Structure formats: C-alpha cells, structure tokens
Coordinates of C-alpha atoms and ligand atoms in Angstrom, one line a residue:
X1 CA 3.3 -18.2 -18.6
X2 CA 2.5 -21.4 -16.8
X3 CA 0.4 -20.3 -14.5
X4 CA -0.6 -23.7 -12.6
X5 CA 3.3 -24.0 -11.6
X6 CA 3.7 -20.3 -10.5
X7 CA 0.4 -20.4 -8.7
X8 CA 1.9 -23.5 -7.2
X9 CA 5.0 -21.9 -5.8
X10 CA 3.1 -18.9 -4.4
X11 CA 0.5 -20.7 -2.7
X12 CA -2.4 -19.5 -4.9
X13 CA -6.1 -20.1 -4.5
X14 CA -7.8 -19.0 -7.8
X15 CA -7.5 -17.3 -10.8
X16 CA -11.0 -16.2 -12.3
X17 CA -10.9 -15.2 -16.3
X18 CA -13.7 -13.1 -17.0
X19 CA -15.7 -12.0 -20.4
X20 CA -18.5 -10.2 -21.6
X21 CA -19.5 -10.3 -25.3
X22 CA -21.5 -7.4 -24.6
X23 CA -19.5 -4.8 -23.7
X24 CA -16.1 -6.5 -24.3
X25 CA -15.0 -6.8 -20.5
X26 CA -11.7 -8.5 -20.6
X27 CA -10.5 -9.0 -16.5
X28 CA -8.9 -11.5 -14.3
X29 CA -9.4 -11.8 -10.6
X30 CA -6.7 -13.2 -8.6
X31 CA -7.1 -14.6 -4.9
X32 CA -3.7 -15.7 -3.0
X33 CA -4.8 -16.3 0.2
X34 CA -7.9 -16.0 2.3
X35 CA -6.8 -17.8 5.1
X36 CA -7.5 -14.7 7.5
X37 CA -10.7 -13.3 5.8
X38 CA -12.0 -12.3 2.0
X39 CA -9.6 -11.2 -0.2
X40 CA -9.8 -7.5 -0.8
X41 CA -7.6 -5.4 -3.2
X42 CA -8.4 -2.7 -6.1
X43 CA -8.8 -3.3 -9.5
X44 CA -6.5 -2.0 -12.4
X45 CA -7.2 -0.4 -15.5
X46 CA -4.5 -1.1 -17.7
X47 CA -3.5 -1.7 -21.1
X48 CA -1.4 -4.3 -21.3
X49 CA 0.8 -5.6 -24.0
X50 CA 0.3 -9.3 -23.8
X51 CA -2.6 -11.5 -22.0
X52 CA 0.7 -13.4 -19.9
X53 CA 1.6 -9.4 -18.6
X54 CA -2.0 -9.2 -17.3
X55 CA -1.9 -12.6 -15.6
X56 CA 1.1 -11.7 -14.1
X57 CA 0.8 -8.6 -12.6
X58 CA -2.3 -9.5 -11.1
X59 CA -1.2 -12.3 -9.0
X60 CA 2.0 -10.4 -8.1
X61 CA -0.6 -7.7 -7.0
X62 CA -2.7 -10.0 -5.3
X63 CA 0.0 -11.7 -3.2
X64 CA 1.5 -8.0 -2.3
X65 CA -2.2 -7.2 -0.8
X66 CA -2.0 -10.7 1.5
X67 CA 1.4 -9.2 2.9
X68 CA 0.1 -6.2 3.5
X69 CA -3.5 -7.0 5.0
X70 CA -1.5 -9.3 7.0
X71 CA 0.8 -7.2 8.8
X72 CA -1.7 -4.5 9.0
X73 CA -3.3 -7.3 11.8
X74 CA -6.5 -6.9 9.2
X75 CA -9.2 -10.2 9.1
X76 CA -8.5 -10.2 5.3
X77 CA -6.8 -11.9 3.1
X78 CA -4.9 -10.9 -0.6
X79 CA -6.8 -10.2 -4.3
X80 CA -6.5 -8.0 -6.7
X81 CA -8.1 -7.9 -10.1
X82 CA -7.1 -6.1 -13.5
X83 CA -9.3 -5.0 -16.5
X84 CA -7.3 -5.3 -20.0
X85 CA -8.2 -2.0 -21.9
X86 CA -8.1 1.5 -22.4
X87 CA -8.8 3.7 -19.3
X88 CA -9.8 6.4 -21.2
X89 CA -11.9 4.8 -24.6
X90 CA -13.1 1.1 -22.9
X91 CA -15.2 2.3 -20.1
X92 CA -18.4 2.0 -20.3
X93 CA -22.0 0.9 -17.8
X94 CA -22.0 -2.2 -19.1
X95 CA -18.5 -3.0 -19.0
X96 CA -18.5 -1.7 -14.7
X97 CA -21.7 -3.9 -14.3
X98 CA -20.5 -6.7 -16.1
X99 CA -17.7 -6.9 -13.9
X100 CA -19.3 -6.2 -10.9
X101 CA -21.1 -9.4 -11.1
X102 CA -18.1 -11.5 -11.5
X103 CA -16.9 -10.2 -8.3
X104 CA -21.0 -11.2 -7.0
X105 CA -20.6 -14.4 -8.4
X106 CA -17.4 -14.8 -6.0
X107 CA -19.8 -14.6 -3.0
X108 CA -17.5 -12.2 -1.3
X109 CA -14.4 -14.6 -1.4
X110 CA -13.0 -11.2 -3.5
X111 CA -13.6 -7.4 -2.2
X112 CA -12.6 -4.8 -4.9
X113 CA -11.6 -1.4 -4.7
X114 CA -10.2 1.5 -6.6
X115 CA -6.6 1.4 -8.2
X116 CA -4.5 3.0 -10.9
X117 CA -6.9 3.6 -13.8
X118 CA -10.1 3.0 -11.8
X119 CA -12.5 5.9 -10.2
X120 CA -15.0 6.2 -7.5
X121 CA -17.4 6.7 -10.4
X122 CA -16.2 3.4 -11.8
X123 CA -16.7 1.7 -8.7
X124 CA -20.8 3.2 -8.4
X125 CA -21.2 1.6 -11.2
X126 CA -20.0 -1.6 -10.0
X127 CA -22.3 -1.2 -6.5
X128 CA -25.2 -1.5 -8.8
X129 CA -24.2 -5.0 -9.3
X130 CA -22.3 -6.1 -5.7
X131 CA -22.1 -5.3 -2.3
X132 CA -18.2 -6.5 -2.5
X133 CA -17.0 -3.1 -3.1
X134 CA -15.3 -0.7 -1.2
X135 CA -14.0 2.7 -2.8
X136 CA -17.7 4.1 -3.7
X137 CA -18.9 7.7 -3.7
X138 CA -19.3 9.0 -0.1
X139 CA -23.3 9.4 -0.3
X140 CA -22.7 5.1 -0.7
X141 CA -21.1 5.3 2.5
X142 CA -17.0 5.6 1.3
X143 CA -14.6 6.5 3.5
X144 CA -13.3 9.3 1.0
X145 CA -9.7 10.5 0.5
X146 CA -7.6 7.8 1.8
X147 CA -4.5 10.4 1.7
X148 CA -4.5 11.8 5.3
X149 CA -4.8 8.2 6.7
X150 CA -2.1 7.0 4.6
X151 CA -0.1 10.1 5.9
X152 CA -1.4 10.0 9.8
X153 CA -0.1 6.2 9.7
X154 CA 3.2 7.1 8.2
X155 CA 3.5 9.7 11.0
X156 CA 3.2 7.0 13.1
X157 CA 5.2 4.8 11.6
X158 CA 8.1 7.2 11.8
X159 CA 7.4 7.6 15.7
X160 CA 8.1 3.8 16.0
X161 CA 11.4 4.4 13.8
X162 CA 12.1 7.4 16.1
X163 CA 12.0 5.3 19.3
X164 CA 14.2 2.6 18.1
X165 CA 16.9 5.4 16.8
X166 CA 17.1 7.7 19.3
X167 CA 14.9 6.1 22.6
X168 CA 12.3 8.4 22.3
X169 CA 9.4 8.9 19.4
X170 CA 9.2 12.6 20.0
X171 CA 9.4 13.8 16.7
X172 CA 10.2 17.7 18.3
X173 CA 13.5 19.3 16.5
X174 CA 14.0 16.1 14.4
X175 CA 15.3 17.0 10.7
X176 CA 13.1 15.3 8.1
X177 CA 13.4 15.6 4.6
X178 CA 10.5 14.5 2.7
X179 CA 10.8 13.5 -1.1
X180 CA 7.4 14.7 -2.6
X181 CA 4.4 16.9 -1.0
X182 CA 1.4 15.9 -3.0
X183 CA -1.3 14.0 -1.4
X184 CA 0.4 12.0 1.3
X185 CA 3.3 14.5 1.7
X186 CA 1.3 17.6 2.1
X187 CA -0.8 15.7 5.3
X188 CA 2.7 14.4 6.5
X189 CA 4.3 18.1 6.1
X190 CA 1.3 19.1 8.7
X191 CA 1.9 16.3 11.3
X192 CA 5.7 17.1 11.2
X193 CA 4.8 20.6 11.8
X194 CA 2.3 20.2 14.6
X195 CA 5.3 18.7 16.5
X196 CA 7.7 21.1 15.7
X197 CA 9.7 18.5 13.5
X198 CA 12.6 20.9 11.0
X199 CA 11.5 20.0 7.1
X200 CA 12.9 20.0 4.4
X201 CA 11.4 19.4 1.0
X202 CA 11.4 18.6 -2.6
X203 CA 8.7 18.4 -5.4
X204 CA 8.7 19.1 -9.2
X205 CA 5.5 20.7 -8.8
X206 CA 5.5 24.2 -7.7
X207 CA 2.1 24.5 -6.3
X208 CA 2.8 22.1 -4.1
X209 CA 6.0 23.2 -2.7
X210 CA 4.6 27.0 -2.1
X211 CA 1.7 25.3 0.0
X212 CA 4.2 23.7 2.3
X213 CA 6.3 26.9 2.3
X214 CA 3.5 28.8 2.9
X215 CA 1.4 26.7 5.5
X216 CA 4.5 25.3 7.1
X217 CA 7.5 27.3 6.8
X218 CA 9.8 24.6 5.5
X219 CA 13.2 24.7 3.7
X220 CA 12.8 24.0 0.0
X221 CA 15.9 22.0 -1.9
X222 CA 16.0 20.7 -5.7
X223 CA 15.1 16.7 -6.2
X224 CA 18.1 15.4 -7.1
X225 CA 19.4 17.1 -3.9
X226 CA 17.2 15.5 -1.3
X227 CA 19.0 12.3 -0.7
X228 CA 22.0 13.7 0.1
X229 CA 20.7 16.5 2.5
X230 CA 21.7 16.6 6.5
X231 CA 19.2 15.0 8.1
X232 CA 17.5 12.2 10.6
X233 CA 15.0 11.0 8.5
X234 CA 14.5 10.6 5.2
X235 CA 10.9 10.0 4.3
X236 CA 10.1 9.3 0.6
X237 CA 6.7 10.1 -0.7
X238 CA 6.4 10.5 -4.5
X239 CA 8.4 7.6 -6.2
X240 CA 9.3 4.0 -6.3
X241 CA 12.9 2.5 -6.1
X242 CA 14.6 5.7 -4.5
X243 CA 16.7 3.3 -2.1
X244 CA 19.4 2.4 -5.2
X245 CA 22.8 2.3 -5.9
X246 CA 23.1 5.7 -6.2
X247 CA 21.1 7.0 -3.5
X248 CA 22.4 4.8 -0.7
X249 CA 26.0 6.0 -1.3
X250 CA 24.4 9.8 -0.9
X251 CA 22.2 9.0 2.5
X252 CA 23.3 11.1 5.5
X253 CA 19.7 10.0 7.6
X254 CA 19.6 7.5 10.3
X255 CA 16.1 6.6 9.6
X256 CA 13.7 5.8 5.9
X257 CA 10.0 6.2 6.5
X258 CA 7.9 7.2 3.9
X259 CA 4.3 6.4 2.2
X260 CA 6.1 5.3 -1.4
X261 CA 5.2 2.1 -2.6
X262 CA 7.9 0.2 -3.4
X263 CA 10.9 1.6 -2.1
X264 CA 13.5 -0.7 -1.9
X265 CA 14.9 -0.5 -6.1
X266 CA 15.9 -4.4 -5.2
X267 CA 16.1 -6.6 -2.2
X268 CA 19.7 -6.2 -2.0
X269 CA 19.0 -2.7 -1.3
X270 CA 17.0 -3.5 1.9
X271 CA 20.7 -5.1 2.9
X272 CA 22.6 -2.3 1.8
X273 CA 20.8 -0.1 4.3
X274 CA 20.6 -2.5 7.4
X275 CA 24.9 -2.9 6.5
X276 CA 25.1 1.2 6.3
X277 CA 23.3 1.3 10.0
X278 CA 20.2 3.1 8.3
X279 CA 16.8 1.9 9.7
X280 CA 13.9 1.5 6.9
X281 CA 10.2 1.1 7.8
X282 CA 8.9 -1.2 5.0
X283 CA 6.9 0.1 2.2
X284 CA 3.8 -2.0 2.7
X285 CA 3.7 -1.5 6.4
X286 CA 4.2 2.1 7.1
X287 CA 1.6 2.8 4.5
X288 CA -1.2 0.8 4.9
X289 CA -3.2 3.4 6.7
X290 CA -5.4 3.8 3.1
X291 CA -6.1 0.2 3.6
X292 CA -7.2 0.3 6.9
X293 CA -9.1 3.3 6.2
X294 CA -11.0 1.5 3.7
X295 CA -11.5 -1.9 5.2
X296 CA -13.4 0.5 8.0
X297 CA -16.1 0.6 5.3
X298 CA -16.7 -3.1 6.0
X299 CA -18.7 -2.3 9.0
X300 CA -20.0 0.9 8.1
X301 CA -17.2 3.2 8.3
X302 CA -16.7 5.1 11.5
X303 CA -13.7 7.8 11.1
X304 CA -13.0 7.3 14.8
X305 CA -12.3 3.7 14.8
X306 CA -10.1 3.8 11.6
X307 CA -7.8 6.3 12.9
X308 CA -7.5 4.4 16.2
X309 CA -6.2 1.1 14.1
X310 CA -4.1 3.5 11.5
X311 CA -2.3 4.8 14.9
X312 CA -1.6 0.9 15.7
X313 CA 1.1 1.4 12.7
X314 CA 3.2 2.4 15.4
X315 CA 2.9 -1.4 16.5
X316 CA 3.5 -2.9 13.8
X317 CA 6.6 -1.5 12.6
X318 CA 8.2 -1.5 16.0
X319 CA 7.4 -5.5 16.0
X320 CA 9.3 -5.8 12.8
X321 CA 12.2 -3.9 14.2
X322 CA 11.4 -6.5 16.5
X323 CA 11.8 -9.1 14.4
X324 CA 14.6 -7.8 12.2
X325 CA 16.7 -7.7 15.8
X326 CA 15.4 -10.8 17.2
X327 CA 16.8 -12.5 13.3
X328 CA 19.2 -10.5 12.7
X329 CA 17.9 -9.6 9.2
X330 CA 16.7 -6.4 7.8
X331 CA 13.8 -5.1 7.9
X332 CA 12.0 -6.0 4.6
X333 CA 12.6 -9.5 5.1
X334 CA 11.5 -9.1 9.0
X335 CA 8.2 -7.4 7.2
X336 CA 7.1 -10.9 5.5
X337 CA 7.9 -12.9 8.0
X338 CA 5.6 -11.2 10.3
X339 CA 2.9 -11.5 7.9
X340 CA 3.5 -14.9 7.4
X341 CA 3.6 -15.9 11.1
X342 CA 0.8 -14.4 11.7
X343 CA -0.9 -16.0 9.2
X344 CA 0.1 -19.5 9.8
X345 CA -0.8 -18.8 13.7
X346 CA -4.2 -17.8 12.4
X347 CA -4.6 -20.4 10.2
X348 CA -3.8 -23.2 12.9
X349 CA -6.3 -21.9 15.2
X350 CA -8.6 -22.0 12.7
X351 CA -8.2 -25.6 11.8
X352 CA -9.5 -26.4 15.4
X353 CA -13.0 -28.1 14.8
X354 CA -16.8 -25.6 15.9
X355 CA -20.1 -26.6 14.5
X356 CA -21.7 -23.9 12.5
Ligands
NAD401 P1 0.6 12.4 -5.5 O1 0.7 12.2 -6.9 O2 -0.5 13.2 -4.9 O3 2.0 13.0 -4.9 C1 3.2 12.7 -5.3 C2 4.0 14.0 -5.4 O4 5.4 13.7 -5.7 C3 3.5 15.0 -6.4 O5 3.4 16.3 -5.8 C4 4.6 15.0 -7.5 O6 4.7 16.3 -8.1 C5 5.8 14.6 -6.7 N1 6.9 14.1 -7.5 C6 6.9 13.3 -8.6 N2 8.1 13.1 -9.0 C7 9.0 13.7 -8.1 C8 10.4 13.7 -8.0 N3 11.2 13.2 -9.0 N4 10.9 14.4 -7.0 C9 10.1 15.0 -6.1 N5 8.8 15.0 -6.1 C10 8.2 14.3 -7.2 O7 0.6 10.9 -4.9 P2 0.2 10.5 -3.4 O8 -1.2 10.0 -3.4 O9 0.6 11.5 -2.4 O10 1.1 9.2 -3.2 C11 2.5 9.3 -3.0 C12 3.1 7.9 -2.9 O11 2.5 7.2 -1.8 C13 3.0 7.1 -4.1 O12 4.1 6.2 -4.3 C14 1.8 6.2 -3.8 O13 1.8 5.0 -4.5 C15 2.0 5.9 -2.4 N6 0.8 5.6 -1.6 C16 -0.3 6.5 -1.6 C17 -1.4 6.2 -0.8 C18 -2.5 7.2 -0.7 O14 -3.4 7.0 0.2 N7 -2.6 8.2 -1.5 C19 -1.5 5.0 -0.1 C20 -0.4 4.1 -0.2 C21 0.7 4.4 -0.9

C-alpha cells in the first residue's frame, strides 16, 4: 500500500506503528483530522490477513469517525486504532497496558474507545496506563450501554425524516418496519410504541422477536419479507448494505431511518433512492447517539446532558435534508458535505491569531 500517497489524498495527519517485544502488541493508530478537537474513535481487535489490510482499514475507520464527530456538531476530530491478533488467544495485561501507553505518549491528540473485538474489561486495563480512554467500566465513570442512546437518537432522527415527508414529526399511526430488534431495535421498538407508531418486525432470533411481541404488541414478518412490506418507514437495524439492487426494487416506504452502519450497499444506491422519491437519513448521522453518549464522558458524564445533545439528531438530519434540497443531491453526499463545511468554517476561525 503506499501509504504516504493515500494519506495524501485523504488529508491525513499521522499514522503511529506500535510494538511491544514483551507482550507482542502489534497496533496502528491512525489520526485524520483534528482540526475540531482530539481524535477519538475505538480500537479493533482483529486478525488480519496482511499488514497493508490493517493499515487500511484503519485509516478508512479513522476518516469515517471525522465525518461522523463532525456532523454530530462534536469538538473532536477522527482516529481510530486496530490491534493485529487474535481476540480470543492474544489478550493479555501487558498487551492492554502496552498499548495504553502508546495512546499516552500521543498526549491526548488520540482518544480510544471500545470496538469490534475490544471489551470494557479491555479498556480497564488500558486506564491503568492513560486518561485518553473512554468506554471503561462504570465504577471508572463510563457512560454504560450506549444502545438506548444510539436508539433515542435514531428516534429522533426519524422525527426529522417524518417532518420533511409528511409536514409533521408526529410519529402517531405511522407504519414502521424495523429490520432487526436486538440492542438498538428493541429501545427503538419502545420509543415507536410510546407514540403509538404501528410496527412491524423481523429478527432471526426468536427471543428477541417474542420480547417485542410481548412488550409491544407488534406484527411479526419473516426477513426476507421486510423490505417489501406496506409501510412509511423503513428503519434498518441489524445489517449493513440492505439498500441494494434487490431491495430498492422491493421498497414500498417513503422514508429509511435506521441505526445500521453502513447502509447504503454502494453510493449509487444513495442515488437510486433519492431517483425512486425515498428519503434516507444517513448512516453515520442518525446513529451517532453512542458517540455522543460517550464523548459525554469527557467532562464527567452527566446522562441529562447527553440525552439533550442525542435529541439535537433531529437537527442534524433535517440540515442535511437541508442541504440535499438546497444541492439538489442526495442525502449521503449532502451528509459529508455538512461535515466538511463545518469543519473548514471551524478551522478558519481558528486560524485567527490569540496568545495563550
Ligand atoms: P445487535 O446484535 O444487538 O442486534 C442486531 C439484531 O439483528 C440481532 O437481534 C440479530 O439477531 C438481528 N439480525 C441479524 N441478522 C438479521 C437478519 N438477516 N434479519 C433480521 N434480523 C437480523 O446489534 P445492535 O447493537 O443493536 O446494533 C445494530 C446495528 O446498529 C449494527 O449495524 C451496529 O453496527 C449499529 N450500531 C449500533 C450502535 C450501538 O450503540 N449498539 C451504535 C451505532 C451503530
């Protein structure tokens, strides 16, 4: 991979390589951009096949967390790091410690968190070594379960779709059908039910449909029926790339608003849905409440205060509707540009000259 040039093309800051002889620590650090504060993103367990597939995912990670700190109006900027190994045989106090101090020795620059592979356990470990973690046990402080924020912000989210559809974000005899009822989907179920929103749902897990059945009275349909079921909104919550060639023909909803990462199978998907009329929050906007939620831990976490800046999701994905109108492109691409004006805006007030 040739990492100078891609770094290059991306505007990236740093790439930090670390090792430890001791306990074997393979990791990389990546920073995009810190022009609106320290970077902060998890950090991923994984075992790669190649050194160049480590290197690359974790600046494609990191850049993703700039986008998405951006637009979620947060005073931070993109990072993410990876750990090369096996989640389950390379883990180990040393190995936690050992990294925690890289992240030290970045002087806050980089703020890391849990991700795929990673614990809170795993992130203890790496307190004893930095305060640039967020993610810890909740007797450190942690802000817990991010699930109900990431679903209370999707609610929201959906509220801002709602408006723009139909002139009104009452939610009240709405027909959602929503792809998955796990973690976020199970909170999300509840919301729509407090406001007397219709549901219908699909999971391949039983337990969790009889929960919703049970708790919420909703209407139950197989998985490879939900995208073409009768309804105003489709909210996806389990899997990635479920707006695709196939699905998009089978879409009866107005509306896509869901807590899925990465929704959209490709970009040309994003234009296949703004061409069929459909409106789709993007991914990384609608579900940033988990982000939020932990960057609350910053300043000592305070549940009030992240829930009131979760509920400005509403705000942000009406301003790239916004956007998307004001452009006349759809909404994806309306997502990044937001993020990247308000960065530059930022970053231009920040050039102006104050003795410290
Ligand atoms: P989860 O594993 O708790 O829930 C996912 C649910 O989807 C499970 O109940 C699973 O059985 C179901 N599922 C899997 N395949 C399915 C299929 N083919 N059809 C229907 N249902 C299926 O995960 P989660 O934490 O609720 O996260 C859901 C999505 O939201 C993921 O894409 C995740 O990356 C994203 N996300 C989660 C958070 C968070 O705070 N948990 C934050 C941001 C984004």
């Amino acid at each position: 991979m040739k990492v100078f040039e891609y770094m290059g093309k991306f505007g990236f800051e740093q790439l930090v390589v670390c090792y430890d002889k001791t306990s074997g620590l393979r990791a990389l650090i990546a920073i995009h951009d810190t022009t609106l504060g320290p970077a902060l993103g998890g950090t991923r367990f994984w075992n790669y096949e190649t050194e160049d597939q480590a290197i690359e995912d974790v600046l494609r990670l990191a850049r993703g967390m700039t986008y998405k700190a951006s637009a979620a109006g947060l005073n931070l900027g993109g990072g993410k790091g990876v750990i090369w190994g096996d989640a389950k045989k390379d883990k180990s106090e040393e190995l936690w410690r050992a990294f925690g101090r890289f992240v030290q020795s970045l002087n806050g620059r980089y703020i890391t968190a849990e991700d795929v592979g990673t614990t809170v356990q795993d992130m203890d470990l790496v307190n004893l070594e930095t305060d640039h973690v967020t993610g810890v046990s909740k007797a450190k402080g942690s802000s817990g379960d991010p699930s109900p924020k990431t679903a209370f912000g999707v609610f929201r989210g959906m509220q801002a779709c709602a408006k723009e559809a139909w002139g009104s974000d009452d939610l009240k005899g709405k027909v959602v059908a929503v792809q998955g009822v796990g973690n976020v989907g199970y909170y999300l179920c509840k919301h729509l039910h407090e406001v007397g929103a219709k549901q219908i749902v699909c999971d391949i897990n039983q337990e969790a449909i009889d929960r919703v059945v049970k708790e919420f009275g909703v209407e139950v349909v197989a998985p490879d029926e939900i995208y073409g079921v009768d309804c105003d909104i489709f909210s996806p919550n389990a899997l990635g790339a479920v707006a695709n060639d196939e699905t998009i023909k089978q879409f009866k909803c107005k509306v896509i608003a869901g807590g899925a990462n990465n929704v959209l199978a490709e970009d040309k998907h994003g234009d296949m849905l703004k061409e069929k009329g459909i409106l789709y929050a993007p991914d990384y906007v609608i579900n940033a409440g988990g982000l939020m939620n932990v960057a609350d831990e910053l300043t000592g976490y305070n549940e009030e205060r992240a829930l009131a800046k979760i509920s400005t999701i509403y705000d942000n994905v009406a301003k790239v509707i916004e956007i998307a109108k004001r452009d006349n492109i759809p909404t994806y691409q309306a997502a990044d540009r937001m993020a990247e004006e308000r960065i530059e805006r930022v970053g231009k007030m920040r050039s102006n000259y104050i003795r410290r």
